[in-house]
Amino acid sequence: MALLETITSPAALKALSADQLPALAEEIRTFLVTEVSKTGGHLGPNLGVVELTIALHRVFDSPRDTLVFDTGHQSYVHKLLTGRQDFSKLKKQGGLSGYPSRAESEHDVVENSHASTALSWADGIAKGRRLNGETDRHTVAVIGDGALTGGMAWEAINNIAVDKTLPLVIVVNDNERSYAPTIGGLADHLATLRTTRGYERFLDWGKRSLARTPVVGGAMFETLHGVKKGIKDIVAPQGMFEDLGLKYLGPVDGHDEQALERALRKAKDFGGPVIVHVITQKGRGYQPAIDDDADQFHSVGKINPETGLPFEVGGRIWTDEFNDEMVAVGRERPDVVALTAAMLIPVGLDGFAAAYPDRVFDVGIAEQHAVTMASGLAYSGLHPVVAVYATFLNRAFDQLLMDCALHGAGITFVLDRAGVTGSDGASHNGMWDMTLTSIVPGLRLAAPRDGEQVRKQLREALDVSDGPTVIRFPKGDVADPLTAVRTVGDVDVLFENAGDEVDLLVVGVGAFAGLAIEAGEKIAAHGRSVRVIDPRWVIPVGDDVVALARRAGAVAVVEDNLVSGGVGAAVTLALREAGVDVPVHTYGIPKRFLDHASRLQILEELGLTADQLVVDLEKRL
């Protein structure tokens, strides 16, 4: 029987001898490559933390001791060592989540896959347990060097450092990357720690040399060791952490399991907060991942495990349309600059960065800083484009409201992966943005229905200089162009089977325009008069939408966003304020967190298919 098959819990792992652990690590890497290549998932990060996760579970006693992963995409090995070895439906409906999940295991604590939160979680857990008298329980936060670029991590460190007796271990998993290479001052500091071992070499020399000195040699070495703080300040840079009041251990080879155990045991026994700096290699043990310069196979689809090549060549995605248009805009407008939060390639700014490297700012995992910095750039006469996943705009809402909108800053926010994203689970669905942005004074939001509209509406947004604009589009292959049959002011009419007055006006928002057309055509086939429109700019609700609603017996709004406070709610309010007394039926995402599944499965469960919409609307009409 393979060693991995015997690991049903951390206790079984502890029963292995040290000599068996290299073979176990090899089995785990083989398992990860074999299984994740079938389903897709975060492969590179997990290949890099095999020995580290083994050591964590041998030194600490989960779940009595708590392990918090930041971010949770590096938790696959943790799942394997806590008895979850069926990866056949990873990130699929009914299968394992791609992140820690409390529903799966008592060993999982933090499910949110947003980065830079683990230290605050760990601080609260450790202090709460101490207040409860549980002084023999330890808390461990495993945080990537990329996540340390987030300001929230440093807010937590600021509080942790002053509590000298807090039983908290901070493991910095330093692989020089988040999605892409980590940048910034902290990254430079960690790089120095990785490459500067002057302190350790100095002490090793001293111990060897003084050991040869009779009688006084040992005492002299102890004296030398006693002034280690001054020596460190001269020959090593870890003083940054120790000056904050945090004990620093490292750097430790993250692929030497025994060295990791020794360091973690020292940290566990220290009696206060400790940083253990661990150097790992993303994609370790799998050459195609190591050779991938872009992201070391950070996240893959279904691939050939032998070659690392995808089985299917993906089509053109929404992000590609934005990427290409930004390059074209950059040639014409030297005032356009771009910002990203450690996601240059995923949000489609790599083309712009290659063409205009001085006009791109990657701020690390620091969305709040990105938005306020963009406000400063706008003040200086530039037009910033802030490109993030829709779910991550949540993190910078205060800055959007108070630094950007309050000051009338001309900033364009481009929200990738808006709406239901599916397999990455609750924290990655971009289902909040239209609800949040709808309350921001002066903000205008466009929801392009296809690639042509992405390009066109991006340019329209960049012409707005007196307040924030938002362009949002979903994950996946871009929709085929949907040609308007006519326009009414700023509104595109996509389908109609009658003259001025209609029984039903269907408002299709963004990527749901195609769904709205399909549903409208089916209702029309039942003998009703129907008009389907795309407002294009959906927040605030335009006068043309109100005028068209005035000539309809009922209105239906279909959106890839929360029903609560979304476009449907905004249309309802706009009609009431205009004295238009027609019923408004809203269709979107209910106010709950969505389990991981495919996008189509989730939409079907929510009733957001053409057939389901038709059945419901026929009842209401």
XYZ file of C-alpha atoms in Angstrom:
621
model
C 0.000 0.000 0.000
C 1.211 3.482 -0.854
C 2.173 5.628 2.115
C -0.307 8.337 1.199
C -3.199 5.886 1.379
C -2.344 5.200 5.034
C -2.595 8.879 6.012
C -6.178 9.193 7.186
C -5.388 11.843 9.787
C -2.460 13.869 11.156
C -1.994 11.188 13.799
C -1.148 8.658 11.078
C 1.362 11.108 9.655
C 3.064 11.502 13.028
C 3.464 7.715 13.241
C 5.748 7.662 10.189
C 9.488 7.665 10.668
C 11.599 10.512 9.350
C 13.075 8.117 6.766
C 9.618 7.570 5.235
C 8.832 11.244 4.706
C 10.758 11.853 1.436
C 8.833 8.990 -0.169
C 5.561 10.423 1.122
C 6.422 13.835 -0.311
C 7.133 12.242 -3.674
C 3.804 10.388 -3.586
C 1.957 13.593 -2.771
C 3.509 15.441 -5.706
C 2.671 12.574 -8.050
C -0.899 12.562 -6.719
C -1.273 16.307 -7.203
C -0.010 16.278 -10.777
C -2.131 13.251 -11.680
C -5.370 14.399 -10.066
C -5.289 18.153 -10.610
C -4.450 17.637 -14.274
C -7.833 15.888 -14.595
C -9.919 18.563 -12.911
C -7.947 21.779 -13.027
C -6.986 23.735 -9.956
C -4.126 25.464 -8.142
C -1.251 23.142 -8.943
C 1.959 25.178 -8.670
C 1.377 26.611 -5.173
C 0.609 23.195 -3.706
C 3.608 21.476 -5.257
C 5.683 24.046 -3.392
C 4.310 23.411 0.108
C 4.474 19.614 0.376
C 7.299 19.335 2.928
C 6.114 22.447 4.751
C 2.610 21.052 5.231
C 3.975 17.678 6.348
C 6.156 19.409 8.947
C 3.270 21.583 10.170
C 1.089 18.562 10.815
C 3.904 16.658 12.534
C 4.796 19.515 14.878
C 1.323 20.863 15.631
C -1.838 19.005 16.630
C -4.631 20.046 14.273
C -7.463 20.652 14.938
C -6.558 21.357 18.580
C -3.894 23.648 17.206
C -5.267 25.822 14.418
C -3.710 26.190 10.980
C -4.834 29.208 8.951
C -3.781 29.360 5.293
C -3.377 32.641 3.419
C -4.468 32.218 0.791
C -6.355 28.971 0.884
C -5.309 27.856 -2.579
C -2.179 26.339 -0.959
C -4.269 23.925 1.141
C -4.474 20.851 -1.123
C -1.684 19.044 0.746
C -3.400 19.959 4.020
C -6.563 18.303 2.686
C -4.656 15.141 1.790
C -3.039 14.886 5.222
C -6.380 15.356 6.984
C -8.054 12.439 5.235
C -9.474 14.019 2.082
C -7.950 12.098 -0.795
C -10.826 11.942 -3.279
C -9.898 14.727 -5.690
C -12.023 13.335 -8.536
C -14.517 16.222 -8.273
C -12.177 18.952 -7.057
C -13.903 22.355 -7.441
C -16.951 20.640 -8.930
C -20.469 20.344 -7.603
C -20.517 17.867 -4.714
C -16.717 17.577 -4.608
C -13.913 19.153 -2.620
C -13.612 22.915 -2.534
C -10.498 24.487 -3.984
C -10.048 26.294 -0.645
C -10.381 25.299 3.011
C -14.004 24.522 3.856
C -15.545 24.196 7.292
C -18.219 21.943 5.811
C -15.513 19.502 4.740
C -13.380 19.178 7.841
C -12.820 20.276 11.405
C -9.237 20.991 10.322
C -10.382 23.906 8.122
C -11.021 27.332 9.610
C -10.893 30.211 7.111
C -12.764 29.693 3.842
C -12.425 33.163 2.367
C -9.885 33.069 -0.432
C -9.170 36.798 -0.281
C -5.525 37.337 0.632
C -3.805 39.057 3.565
C -6.431 38.105 6.167
C -4.801 35.151 7.942
C -2.748 37.146 10.444
C -5.824 38.981 11.715
C -7.718 35.700 11.977
C -4.806 34.100 13.817
C -4.394 37.068 16.158
C -8.041 36.846 17.136
C -8.017 33.069 17.544
C -4.868 33.079 19.685
C -6.044 35.905 21.925
C -9.504 34.403 22.262
C -8.097 31.066 23.373
C -5.826 32.725 25.887
C -8.810 34.568 27.363
C -10.591 31.219 27.592
C -7.661 29.762 29.530
C -6.603 27.467 26.688
C -2.937 28.330 26.969
C -1.730 24.973 25.636
C -3.256 25.503 22.185
C -1.226 27.044 19.373
C -2.239 29.048 16.348
C -0.281 29.003 13.093
C -0.770 31.378 10.170
C 0.767 30.269 6.869
C 1.045 33.350 4.697
C 2.630 33.705 1.286
C 5.124 36.457 0.619
C 2.667 37.833 -1.922
C -0.069 38.135 0.699
C 2.321 40.092 2.909
C 2.102 42.941 0.394
C -1.455 43.576 1.598
C -1.879 46.369 4.128
C -4.195 44.311 6.306
C -1.357 41.870 7.020
C 0.752 44.719 8.389
C -2.106 46.052 10.475
C -2.196 42.614 12.080
C 1.588 42.441 12.562
C 1.462 45.835 14.243
C -0.868 44.382 16.881
C 0.722 40.953 17.158
C 4.204 42.349 17.757
C 3.301 44.116 21.011
C 1.882 40.967 22.604
C 5.065 39.256 23.813
C 3.385 36.131 25.214
C 0.955 35.353 22.389
C 1.379 31.704 21.291
C 1.304 32.482 17.596
C 3.558 31.210 14.822
C 3.669 33.086 11.520
C 5.057 30.962 8.694
C 6.088 33.101 5.738
C 5.937 30.820 2.708
C 8.357 32.717 0.506
C 8.397 31.558 -3.091
C 8.974 35.076 -4.488
C 5.509 35.086 -6.039
C 1.815 35.627 -5.481
C 0.270 34.952 -8.870
C 3.279 36.513 -10.574
C 6.596 37.600 -9.033
C 6.138 39.560 -5.813
C 7.270 43.173 -6.052
C 7.771 46.090 -3.689
C 9.872 46.984 -0.696
C 8.866 43.927 1.319
C 9.755 41.681 -1.599
C 13.167 43.318 -1.771
C 13.629 42.792 1.966
C 12.709 39.113 1.776
C 15.029 38.718 -1.181
C 17.829 40.109 0.945
C 16.990 37.670 3.717
C 17.033 34.823 1.207
C 20.463 35.745 -0.084
C 22.154 37.126 3.025
C 23.305 34.501 5.493
C 26.097 36.563 6.970
C 24.928 36.209 10.574
C 24.694 32.430 10.419
C 28.071 32.158 8.661
C 29.639 34.489 11.230
C 28.424 32.408 14.157
C 29.479 29.158 12.467
C 32.967 30.575 11.945
C 33.090 31.781 15.528
C 31.993 28.464 16.946
C 34.544 26.521 14.880
C 37.398 28.911 15.623
C 36.758 29.415 19.317
C 36.185 25.727 19.927
C 39.878 25.252 19.182
C 40.788 27.741 21.954
C 41.413 25.862 25.269
C 39.360 26.748 28.361
C 38.062 30.144 27.302
C 36.809 29.264 23.854
C 33.339 28.163 24.927
C 32.812 31.191 27.157
C 33.944 33.515 24.413
C 31.440 31.971 21.999
C 28.604 32.417 24.490
C 29.596 36.067 24.857
C 29.667 36.403 21.103
C 26.215 34.796 20.868
C 24.957 37.149 23.543
C 25.620 40.198 21.419
C 23.802 38.657 18.487
C 21.459 41.617 18.083
C 24.309 43.945 17.280
C 25.896 41.430 14.953
C 22.606 40.915 13.148
C 22.251 44.622 12.597
C 25.640 44.593 10.885
C 25.640 41.384 8.842
C 21.981 40.421 8.373
C 18.759 42.323 7.680
C 16.221 40.350 9.746
C 16.263 43.252 12.177
C 13.164 44.643 10.502
C 11.084 41.891 12.086
C 12.930 41.795 15.385
C 12.757 45.573 15.724
C 8.982 45.147 15.556
C 9.263 42.761 18.490
C 8.884 39.529 16.549
C 11.282 36.645 16.950
C 12.660 35.699 13.531
C 13.774 32.188 12.531
C 15.199 31.496 9.121
C 15.533 31.421 6.303
C 14.677 27.699 6.340
C 14.849 25.440 3.303
C 11.174 24.731 2.666
C 11.974 21.391 1.067
C 14.062 20.045 3.947
C 11.362 18.486 6.083
C 13.593 17.815 9.077
C 14.960 21.358 9.085
C 11.381 22.615 8.939
C 10.389 20.475 11.906
C 13.306 21.781 13.948
C 12.450 25.393 13.189
C 8.737 24.910 13.847
C 9.417 23.177 17.176
C 11.605 26.085 18.253
C 8.843 28.467 17.275
C 6.227 26.407 19.091
C 8.270 26.371 22.291
C 9.255 30.034 22.201
C 6.291 31.318 24.168
C 5.561 34.365 22.040
C 4.955 35.404 18.451
C 7.535 34.036 16.016
C 8.100 34.471 12.289
C 9.460 31.384 10.552
C 10.758 32.405 7.138
C 10.528 29.420 4.766
C 11.951 29.400 1.231
C 9.942 27.247 -1.175
C 9.816 26.709 -4.922
C 6.473 27.105 -6.637
C 5.830 24.105 -8.885
C 8.479 22.006 -7.122
C 9.026 18.570 -8.654
C 7.077 19.184 -11.872
C 9.236 20.515 -14.674
C 6.435 21.988 -16.839
C 5.402 24.136 -13.877
C 8.954 25.225 -13.102
C 9.481 26.136 -16.760
C 6.332 28.272 -16.887
C 7.680 31.798 -16.509
C 4.251 33.419 -16.314
C 2.986 31.852 -13.079
C 4.549 28.411 -12.472
C 1.158 26.784 -13.148
C -0.526 28.862 -10.450
C -3.897 27.660 -11.679
C -4.457 25.225 -14.529
C -7.320 23.712 -16.436
C -7.321 20.109 -17.571
C -3.813 19.353 -18.786
C -1.721 16.474 -20.058
C 0.252 15.454 -16.939
C 3.190 14.312 -19.053
C 3.653 17.575 -20.928
C 1.700 20.135 -18.921
C -0.087 21.200 -22.108
C -3.845 21.844 -22.039
C -6.075 19.231 -23.668
C -8.243 21.950 -25.159
C -7.119 25.255 -26.582
C -9.267 27.941 -25.017
C -11.232 30.359 -27.125
C -11.122 34.113 -27.003
C -12.147 35.335 -23.574
C -13.637 38.622 -22.401
C -10.300 39.636 -20.896
C -8.634 39.403 -24.321
C -10.928 42.119 -25.670
C -9.955 44.457 -22.856
C -6.276 43.566 -23.198
C -6.126 44.390 -26.884
C -8.148 47.591 -26.597
C -5.960 48.903 -23.774
C -2.905 48.527 -26.012
C -4.688 50.416 -28.785
C -5.822 53.138 -26.398
C -2.311 53.452 -25.010
C -0.976 54.378 -28.443
C -3.495 57.181 -28.758
C -3.653 58.497 -25.202
C -0.453 59.030 -23.240
C -2.551 60.116 -20.245
C -3.956 56.613 -19.737
C -2.179 54.593 -17.053
C -3.063 51.247 -15.477
C -2.986 49.729 -11.999
C -3.342 46.146 -10.853
C -3.160 44.325 -7.540
C -0.704 41.476 -8.232
C -2.855 40.221 -11.138
C -1.244 41.715 -14.227
C -1.859 38.718 -16.513
C -5.243 37.504 -15.184
C -6.890 40.920 -15.599
C -5.420 41.485 -19.058
C -2.889 44.243 -18.484
C 0.142 42.281 -19.659
C -0.184 43.603 -23.198
C -0.341 47.204 -21.998
C 2.585 46.570 -19.644
C 4.706 45.153 -22.443
C 3.977 48.153 -24.672
C 4.097 50.888 -22.013
C 5.983 49.556 -18.979
C 6.356 52.975 -17.346
C 2.597 53.447 -17.302
C 1.660 50.323 -15.321
C 1.715 50.094 -11.531
C 1.483 46.685 -9.862
C 0.911 47.517 -6.192
C 0.822 43.953 -4.865
C -2.205 42.610 -3.034
C -3.236 46.095 -1.973
C -6.518 47.082 -3.608
C -7.124 49.907 -1.146
C -3.797 51.510 -1.985
C -4.439 51.009 -5.706
C -7.675 53.010 -5.637
C -6.359 55.900 -3.563
C -3.139 55.995 -5.564
C -5.289 56.137 -8.699
C -7.094 59.121 -7.202
C -3.743 60.851 -6.864
C -2.831 59.965 -10.438
C -6.138 61.408 -11.612
C -5.464 64.595 -9.680
C -2.143 64.894 -11.476
C -3.914 64.921 -14.844
C -3.816 61.252 -15.852
C -6.682 58.830 -16.433
C -6.040 55.665 -14.382
C -7.551 52.290 -15.230
C -7.797 50.053 -12.143
C -8.255 46.442 -13.251
C -9.201 43.845 -10.619
C -11.465 40.832 -10.259
C -14.965 41.997 -9.376
C -14.876 40.210 -6.012
C -11.790 42.192 -4.987
C -13.416 45.575 -5.504
C -15.218 44.810 -2.229
C -11.918 45.324 -0.455
C -11.531 48.890 -1.642
C -15.080 50.176 -1.365
C -14.258 52.907 1.156
C -11.503 54.212 -1.099
C -13.830 54.122 -4.108
C -16.430 56.096 -2.178
C -14.345 58.576 -0.201
C -11.111 59.006 -2.141
C -12.364 58.567 -5.685
C -16.053 59.513 -5.930
C -16.056 62.232 -3.271
C -13.252 63.986 -5.130
C -14.758 63.507 -8.583
C -11.734 61.544 -9.749
C -11.848 60.371 -13.347
C -10.882 56.726 -12.796
C -12.082 53.730 -14.791
C -12.518 50.472 -12.879
C -12.437 47.339 -15.015
C -13.973 44.392 -13.174
C -13.059 41.004 -14.589
C -14.882 37.805 -13.538
C -18.052 39.683 -12.655
C -21.156 37.697 -11.779
C -21.207 33.948 -11.158
C -17.742 32.471 -11.637
C -18.585 29.013 -10.320
C -15.808 26.622 -9.434
C -13.778 28.899 -7.154
C -16.676 29.120 -4.723
C -18.391 31.702 -2.588
C -15.591 34.206 -2.146
C -14.737 34.452 -5.842
C -18.189 35.071 -7.301
C -18.262 38.670 -8.509
C -21.878 39.160 -7.526
C -21.657 42.234 -5.304
C -20.239 44.985 -7.521
C -23.398 46.456 -9.024
C -25.091 46.527 -5.630
C -22.116 48.268 -4.026
C -21.457 50.719 -6.818
C -25.137 51.641 -7.209
C -24.958 53.679 -3.999
C -21.876 55.691 -5.000
C -22.779 59.262 -6.011
C -21.671 60.200 -9.512
C -20.557 56.700 -10.490
C -21.477 55.331 -13.913
C -21.393 51.602 -14.649
C -21.403 49.866 -18.012
C -22.086 46.160 -18.530
C -20.904 45.202 -22.050
C -22.902 42.410 -23.698
C -20.089 41.236 -26.005
C -16.484 41.875 -26.985
C -17.289 44.729 -29.328
C -19.082 46.515 -26.514
C -16.126 45.951 -24.156
C -13.950 47.898 -26.560
C -16.521 50.596 -27.271
C -17.585 51.158 -23.672
C -14.002 51.198 -22.413
C -13.353 54.150 -24.687
C -16.562 55.833 -23.550
C -15.490 55.399 -19.942
C -12.057 56.856 -20.600
C -13.716 60.032 -21.895
C -15.327 60.617 -18.470
C -13.150 62.865 -16.327
C -15.475 64.075 -13.559
C -16.118 60.858 -11.630
C -15.579 57.104 -11.501
C -16.707 54.749 -14.241
C -16.955 50.966 -14.079
C -16.791 48.362 -16.856
C -17.704 44.834 -15.756
C -17.650 41.545 -17.646
C -17.679 37.837 -16.749
C -15.192 34.987 -16.738
C -14.874 32.716 -19.740
C -15.278 32.817 -23.498
C -16.532 36.101 -24.872
C -20.076 36.216 -26.210
C -20.771 36.385 -29.933
C -21.617 39.910 -31.088
C -25.265 40.813 -30.557
C -26.339 43.405 -33.098
C -28.968 45.949 -32.126
C -32.036 46.166 -34.363
C -32.260 49.875 -33.535
C -31.294 52.361 -30.869
C -33.428 54.569 -28.645
C -31.175 57.302 -27.356
C -28.404 55.448 -25.518
C -30.325 52.153 -25.380
C -29.861 49.286 -27.832
C -33.019 47.391 -28.804
C -32.022 43.778 -29.371
C -35.407 42.231 -30.179
C -39.012 43.373 -30.643
C -42.109 41.977 -32.294
C -44.480 44.938 -31.961
C -44.782 48.658 -32.382
C -44.682 51.301 -29.696
C -46.612 49.551 -26.911
C -45.561 46.087 -25.642
C -46.772 43.631 -23.045
C -43.276 43.111 -21.669
C -40.027 45.037 -21.698
C -37.056 42.785 -20.905
C -33.883 44.544 -19.710
C -30.854 42.323 -20.298
C -27.835 43.439 -18.286
C -24.401 42.801 -19.772
C -23.566 39.176 -20.446
C -27.203 38.275 -19.719
C -28.336 40.106 -22.863
C -28.282 36.844 -24.811
C -30.339 35.148 -22.111
C -32.818 38.043 -22.220
C -33.183 37.716 -26.004
C -33.770 33.962 -25.761
C -36.390 34.373 -23.060
C -38.037 37.288 -24.913
C -38.293 35.317 -28.137
C -39.927 32.382 -26.331
C -42.469 34.627 -24.622
C -43.179 36.292 -27.964
C -43.826 32.844 -29.420
C -46.614 32.487 -26.852
C -48.431 35.377 -28.483
C -47.208 38.311 -26.407
C -45.629 41.535 -27.600
C -42.077 41.828 -26.285
C -39.167 44.234 -26.510
C -35.671 43.279 -25.287
C -33.179 46.060 -24.596
C -29.587 46.509 -23.497
C -29.199 49.831 -21.615
C -25.392 49.521 -21.978
C -24.829 52.011 -19.149
C -26.946 50.481 -16.402
C -26.073 52.668 -13.396
C -27.583 55.164 -13.000
C -30.792 54.180 -14.802
C -31.137 56.350 -17.896
C -34.152 58.362 -19.012
C -34.449 56.254 -22.168
C -35.036 53.117 -20.094
C -37.750 54.928 -18.146
C -39.406 56.122 -21.375
C -39.452 52.606 -22.826
C -40.837 51.182 -19.573
C -43.649 53.740 -19.721
C -44.851 52.043 -22.924
C -44.822 48.509 -21.494
C -47.333 46.516 -19.491
C -44.559 45.048 -17.339
C -40.789 45.121 -17.015
C -38.369 42.245 -16.341
C -34.719 42.854 -15.428
C -32.218 40.000 -15.765
C -28.784 40.535 -14.196
C -25.687 38.582 -13.126
C -25.588 40.284 -9.709
C -27.448 40.290 -6.433
C -31.155 40.959 -6.849
C -30.902 42.936 -3.620
C -29.818 46.450 -4.515
C -28.881 45.594 -8.074
C -29.926 47.001 -11.441
C -33.470 45.648 -11.077
C -33.846 47.484 -7.793
C -32.454 50.657 -9.387
C -34.913 50.371 -12.301
C -37.788 49.875 -9.872
C -36.835 53.017 -7.938
C -36.306 55.063 -11.102
C -39.753 54.134 -12.420
C -41.404 54.957 -9.105
C -39.697 58.331 -8.968
C -40.829 59.026 -12.543
C -44.420 58.040 -11.745
C -44.351 54.995 -14.044
C -46.715 52.498 -12.443
C -45.808 49.188 -14.056
C -44.781 45.979 -12.293
C -41.028 45.229 -12.314
C -39.919 41.602 -12.064
C -36.277 41.190 -11.064
C -34.124 38.144 -11.758
C -30.611 37.697 -10.464
C -28.647 36.129 -7.634
C -30.306 35.699 -4.229
C -28.667 37.126 -1.116
C -26.708 34.050 -0.063
C -23.270 32.554 -0.565
C -23.078 30.111 -3.455
C -21.451 26.684 -3.238
C -18.823 25.811 -5.820
C -20.100 24.277 -9.045
C -19.938 25.102 -12.733
C -21.416 28.424 -13.820
C -24.175 26.658 -15.776
C -25.099 24.468 -12.811
C -25.352 27.490 -10.526
C -27.432 29.491 -13.010
C -29.816 26.576 -13.441
C -30.156 26.182 -9.683
C -30.942 29.906 -9.398
C -33.571 29.755 -12.128
C -31.505 31.865 -14.502
C -32.119 29.945 -17.723
C -34.390 30.991 -20.568
C -36.937 28.228 -19.987
C -37.129 28.917 -16.253
C -37.515 32.655 -16.826
C -40.308 32.071 -19.334
C -42.230 29.810 -16.961
C -41.987 32.330 -14.135
C -42.821 35.351 -16.284
C -45.852 33.655 -17.814
C -47.208 33.166 -14.305
C -46.604 36.811 -13.435
C -47.976 38.207 -16.688
